[in-house]
Short mmCIF file of C-alpha atoms and ligand atoms in Angstrom, two decimals:
data_model
loop_
_atom_site.label_atom_id
_atom_site.label_comp_id
_atom_site.label_asym_id
_atom_site.label_seq_id
_atom_site.Cartn_x
_atom_site.Cartn_y
_atom_site.Cartn_z
CA UNK A 20 4.29 23.32 2.96
CA UNK A 21 0.32 22.97 3.41
CA UNK A 22 0.77 19.68 1.59
CA UNK A 23 3.76 18.87 3.48
CA UNK A 24 1.47 19.52 6.90
CA UNK A 25 -1.37 17.51 5.84
CA UNK A 26 0.88 14.47 4.66
CA UNK A 27 2.75 14.46 7.79
CA UNK A 28 -0.75 15.10 9.80
CA UNK A 29 -2.34 12.01 7.91
CA UNK A 30 0.58 9.61 8.74
CA UNK A 31 0.48 10.56 12.34
CA UNK A 32 -3.46 10.18 12.41
CA UNK A 33 -2.87 6.75 11.17
CA UNK A 34 0.49 6.06 13.57
CA UNK A 35 2.93 6.33 10.86
CA UNK A 36 6.16 7.96 11.94
CA UNK A 37 6.45 11.40 10.04
CA UNK A 38 10.47 12.17 11.18
CA UNK A 39 11.27 10.60 8.11
CA UNK A 40 9.22 12.63 5.78
CA UNK A 41 10.21 15.59 7.71
CA UNK A 42 14.07 14.62 6.98
CA UNK A 43 13.24 14.09 3.13
CA UNK A 44 11.86 17.49 2.65
CA UNK A 45 14.77 19.38 4.21
CA UNK A 46 17.35 17.65 1.79
CA UNK A 47 15.05 18.83 -1.22
CA UNK A 48 13.23 22.19 -1.31
CA UNK A 49 13.42 24.02 -4.57
CA UNK A 50 10.68 26.02 -4.00
CA UNK A 51 8.86 23.82 -6.48
CA UNK A 52 5.94 21.86 -6.07
CA UNK A 53 7.96 18.47 -4.82
CA UNK A 54 7.12 14.98 -4.09
CA UNK A 55 8.18 15.20 -0.15
CA UNK A 56 6.91 11.37 0.54
CA UNK A 57 9.40 9.14 2.26
CA UNK A 58 11.92 7.83 -0.51
CA UNK A 59 11.67 4.00 -0.95
CA UNK A 60 15.26 3.68 -3.09
CA UNK A 61 14.82 0.16 -5.09
CA UNK A 62 16.54 -1.14 -8.05
CA UNK A 63 14.39 -1.33 -11.39
CA UNK A 64 13.41 -5.06 -10.95
CA UNK A 65 12.47 -4.65 -7.75
CA UNK A 66 10.37 -1.33 -8.39
CA UNK A 67 8.95 -3.39 -11.23
CA UNK A 68 7.85 -6.36 -8.61
CA UNK A 69 6.51 -4.03 -5.89
CA UNK A 70 4.02 -2.27 -8.38
CA UNK A 71 3.18 -5.72 -9.94
CA UNK A 72 1.82 -6.59 -6.66
CA UNK A 73 -0.05 -2.99 -6.29
CA UNK A 74 -1.74 -3.30 -9.76
CA UNK A 75 -2.92 -6.95 -8.53
CA UNK A 76 -4.20 -4.78 -5.13
CA UNK A 77 -5.85 -2.47 -7.51
CA UNK A 78 -7.80 -5.07 -9.85
CA UNK A 79 -8.60 -7.42 -7.24
CA UNK A 80 -10.26 -4.37 -5.37
CA UNK A 81 -12.26 -3.90 -8.75
CA UNK A 82 -13.01 -7.46 -8.74
CA UNK A 83 -14.09 -7.61 -5.02
CA UNK A 84 -16.26 -4.49 -5.71
CA UNK A 85 -18.05 -5.89 -8.78
CA UNK A 86 -18.92 -8.78 -6.92
CA UNK A 87 -20.27 -6.83 -3.69
CA UNK A 88 -22.44 -5.28 -6.22
CA UNK A 89 -23.90 -8.98 -7.56
CA UNK A 90 -23.80 -10.54 -3.85
CA UNK A 91 -21.64 -13.25 -5.32
CA UNK A 92 -19.78 -13.80 -2.17
CA UNK A 93 -17.95 -16.68 -3.26
CA UNK A 94 -15.95 -14.56 -5.66
CA UNK A 95 -15.55 -12.25 -3.21
CA UNK A 96 -13.89 -14.59 -0.94
CA UNK A 97 -11.73 -15.99 -3.78
CA UNK A 98 -10.65 -12.53 -5.20
CA UNK A 99 -9.69 -11.47 -1.18
CA UNK A 100 -8.12 -14.75 -0.76
CA UNK A 101 -5.65 -13.88 -3.51
CA UNK A 102 -4.25 -10.93 -1.77
CA UNK A 103 -4.02 -12.53 1.56
CA UNK A 104 -0.94 -13.66 3.27
CA UNK A 105 0.12 -16.38 0.47
CA UNK A 106 1.12 -13.48 -1.49
CA UNK A 107 3.61 -12.47 0.64
CA UNK A 108 5.62 -15.72 0.26
CA UNK A 109 7.79 -14.73 -2.66
CA UNK A 110 9.23 -11.12 -1.51
CA UNK A 111 13.05 -11.53 -2.00
CA UNK A 112 14.97 -11.14 1.18
CA UNK A 113 17.28 -8.17 -0.25
CA UNK A 114 14.06 -6.22 -1.20
CA UNK A 115 12.42 -7.25 2.40
CA UNK A 116 15.39 -5.89 3.73
CA UNK A 117 15.10 -2.37 2.27
CA UNK A 118 11.60 -1.37 3.33
CA UNK A 119 11.00 0.41 6.43
CA UNK A 120 9.46 -1.66 9.21
CA UNK A 121 6.38 0.45 9.27
CA UNK A 122 6.01 -0.03 5.77
CA UNK A 123 6.36 -3.82 6.20
CA UNK A 124 3.95 -3.68 9.00
CA UNK A 125 1.35 -1.90 7.29
CA UNK A 126 1.91 -4.22 4.24
CA UNK A 127 1.27 -7.08 6.45
CA UNK A 128 -1.86 -6.07 8.15
CA UNK A 129 -3.27 -5.62 4.44
CA UNK A 130 -2.79 -8.98 3.53
CA UNK A 131 -4.13 -10.47 6.77
CA UNK A 132 -7.16 -8.34 6.39
CA UNK A 133 -7.83 -9.71 3.00
CA UNK A 134 -7.80 -13.08 4.64
CA UNK A 135 -10.10 -11.82 7.18
CA UNK A 136 -12.72 -10.01 4.63
CA UNK A 137 -12.48 -13.76 2.34
CA UNK A 138 -13.55 -15.61 5.71
CA UNK A 139 -16.19 -13.20 7.00
CA UNK A 140 -17.76 -12.95 3.41
CA UNK A 141 -18.25 -16.83 3.32
CA UNK A 142 -19.48 -17.26 6.57
CA UNK A 143 -21.53 -14.27 7.03
CA UNK A 144 -22.31 -13.42 3.52
CA UNK A 145 -23.20 -9.77 4.68
CA UNK A 146 -22.37 -7.31 1.84
CA UNK A 147 -22.36 -4.05 3.89
CA UNK A 148 -20.04 -5.82 6.34
CA UNK A 149 -17.51 -6.58 3.49
CA UNK A 150 -17.95 -3.36 2.10
CA UNK A 151 -16.75 -1.66 5.75
CA UNK A 152 -13.73 -4.29 5.95
CA UNK A 153 -13.03 -3.16 2.22
CA UNK A 154 -13.24 0.34 3.12
CA UNK A 155 -10.91 -0.04 6.10
CA UNK A 156 -8.45 -1.85 3.91
CA UNK A 157 -8.19 0.79 1.26
CA UNK A 158 -7.73 3.57 3.78
CA UNK A 159 -4.51 1.52 4.57
CA UNK A 160 -3.73 1.62 0.73
CA UNK A 161 -4.00 5.76 1.02
CA UNK A 162 -2.45 6.11 4.26
CA UNK A 163 1.06 4.06 2.66
CA UNK A 164 0.61 6.01 -0.78
CA UNK A 165 0.37 9.48 0.98
CA UNK A 166 3.55 8.32 3.06
CA UNK A 167 6.14 6.53 0.49
CA UNK A 168 7.32 6.70 -2.98
CA UNK A 169 9.63 4.69 -5.00
CA UNK A 170 13.03 6.25 -6.56
CA UNK A 171 15.62 4.56 -8.84
CA UNK A 172 18.31 3.47 -6.71
CA UNK A 173 21.02 4.84 -8.85
CA UNK A 174 19.52 8.18 -8.65
CA UNK A 175 17.93 9.67 -12.20
CA UNK A 176 17.16 12.59 -10.11
CA UNK A 177 21.09 12.98 -9.04
CA UNK A 178 21.59 16.18 -11.42
CA UNK A 179 20.12 18.62 -9.44
C1 HEC B 205 2.80 -0.56 2.74
C2 HEC B 205 2.89 0.44 1.71
C3 HEC B 205 1.64 0.13 0.55
C4 HEC B 205 0.40 -0.22 0.75
C5 HEC B 205 -0.57 -0.85 2.07
C6 HEC B 205 -0.54 -0.14 -0.24
N1 HEC B 205 0.39 0.49 -1.26
FE1 HEC B 205 0.14 0.68 -3.34
N2 HEC B 205 1.92 1.42 -3.55
C7 HEC B 205 2.87 1.78 -2.52
C8 HEC B 205 3.89 2.52 -3.30
C9 HEC B 205 5.13 2.98 -2.21
C10 HEC B 205 3.76 2.59 -4.33
C11 HEC B 205 4.54 3.57 -5.34
C12 HEC B 205 4.19 5.20 -5.22
C13 HEC B 205 5.18 5.93 -5.98
O1 HEC B 205 6.49 5.52 -6.14
O2 HEC B 205 4.89 7.01 -6.32
C14 HEC B 205 2.70 2.24 -4.69
C15 HEC B 205 1.88 2.23 -6.12
C16 HEC B 205 0.48 1.40 -6.16
C17 HEC B 205 -0.34 1.63 -7.65
C18 HEC B 205 0.45 2.23 -8.87
C19 HEC B 205 1.37 0.73 -9.68
C20 HEC B 205 1.94 1.17 -10.68
O3 HEC B 205 2.08 0.45 -11.71
O4 HEC B 205 2.46 2.00 -10.93
C21 HEC B 205 -1.16 1.09 -7.43
C22 HEC B 205 -2.15 0.89 -8.40
C23 HEC B 205 -1.33 0.70 -6.09
N3 HEC B 205 -0.59 1.21 -5.29
C24 HEC B 205 -2.55 0.26 -5.33
C25 HEC B 205 -2.73 -0.37 -4.58
C26 HEC B 205 -3.96 -0.71 -3.92
C27 HEC B 205 -5.07 -0.90 -4.09
C28 HEC B 205 -3.60 -0.95 -1.94
C29 HEC B 205 -4.54 -1.37 -1.33
C30 HEC B 205 -5.17 -2.54 -1.33
C31 HEC B 205 -2.24 -0.41 -1.91
N4 HEC B 205 -1.62 -0.11 -3.06
C32 HEC B 205 -1.67 -0.62 -0.81
C33 HEC B 205 2.76 1.23 -1.16
C34 HEC B 205 1.93 0.64 -0.81
#
């Protein structure tokens, strides 16, 4: 219960709608610790695609952090641009249609933020400023992960 409240609260603070999470919680609840985040029901290939994009985010963030440590703003910009709007282009319409509007909005804003980080890294060459932008982006990673989970569409969990 405490966990649910914290998740809902962080969702509210970040402007996400907690109503779906609460609804999802009501359907489960076996008195055990459960993953109470909103479920995105995706096919295995859709899940694989989304998770691959996510791993791209994590390794991109690692490249940026390392480059900032060396004040290599050119590498920062290239890595950030790789996670910008141009990454959105090949999301299949069927997958897009399954993602809640709040999810898509948050995803879009992360891509836009990386483009902004890339531009500012090149023009300002200010490590502290880039770090503060990266931190703000990472808050969105944290927020989304706090609210959503992926489950296979054809219910492996259907047995309980
Ligand atoms: C709009 C929502 C959203 C945003 C923003 C987001 N993620 Fe994710 N991410 C997810 C979801 C959903 C999962 C699957 C979580 C689950 O099923 O437990 C995930 C999973 C992951 C995984 C696990 C990949 C795997 O192979 O299992 C990594 C790593 C990750 N995200 C990194 C990031 C990073 C870094 C950022 C920010 C730059 C980020 N994500 C932003 C929604 C998001």
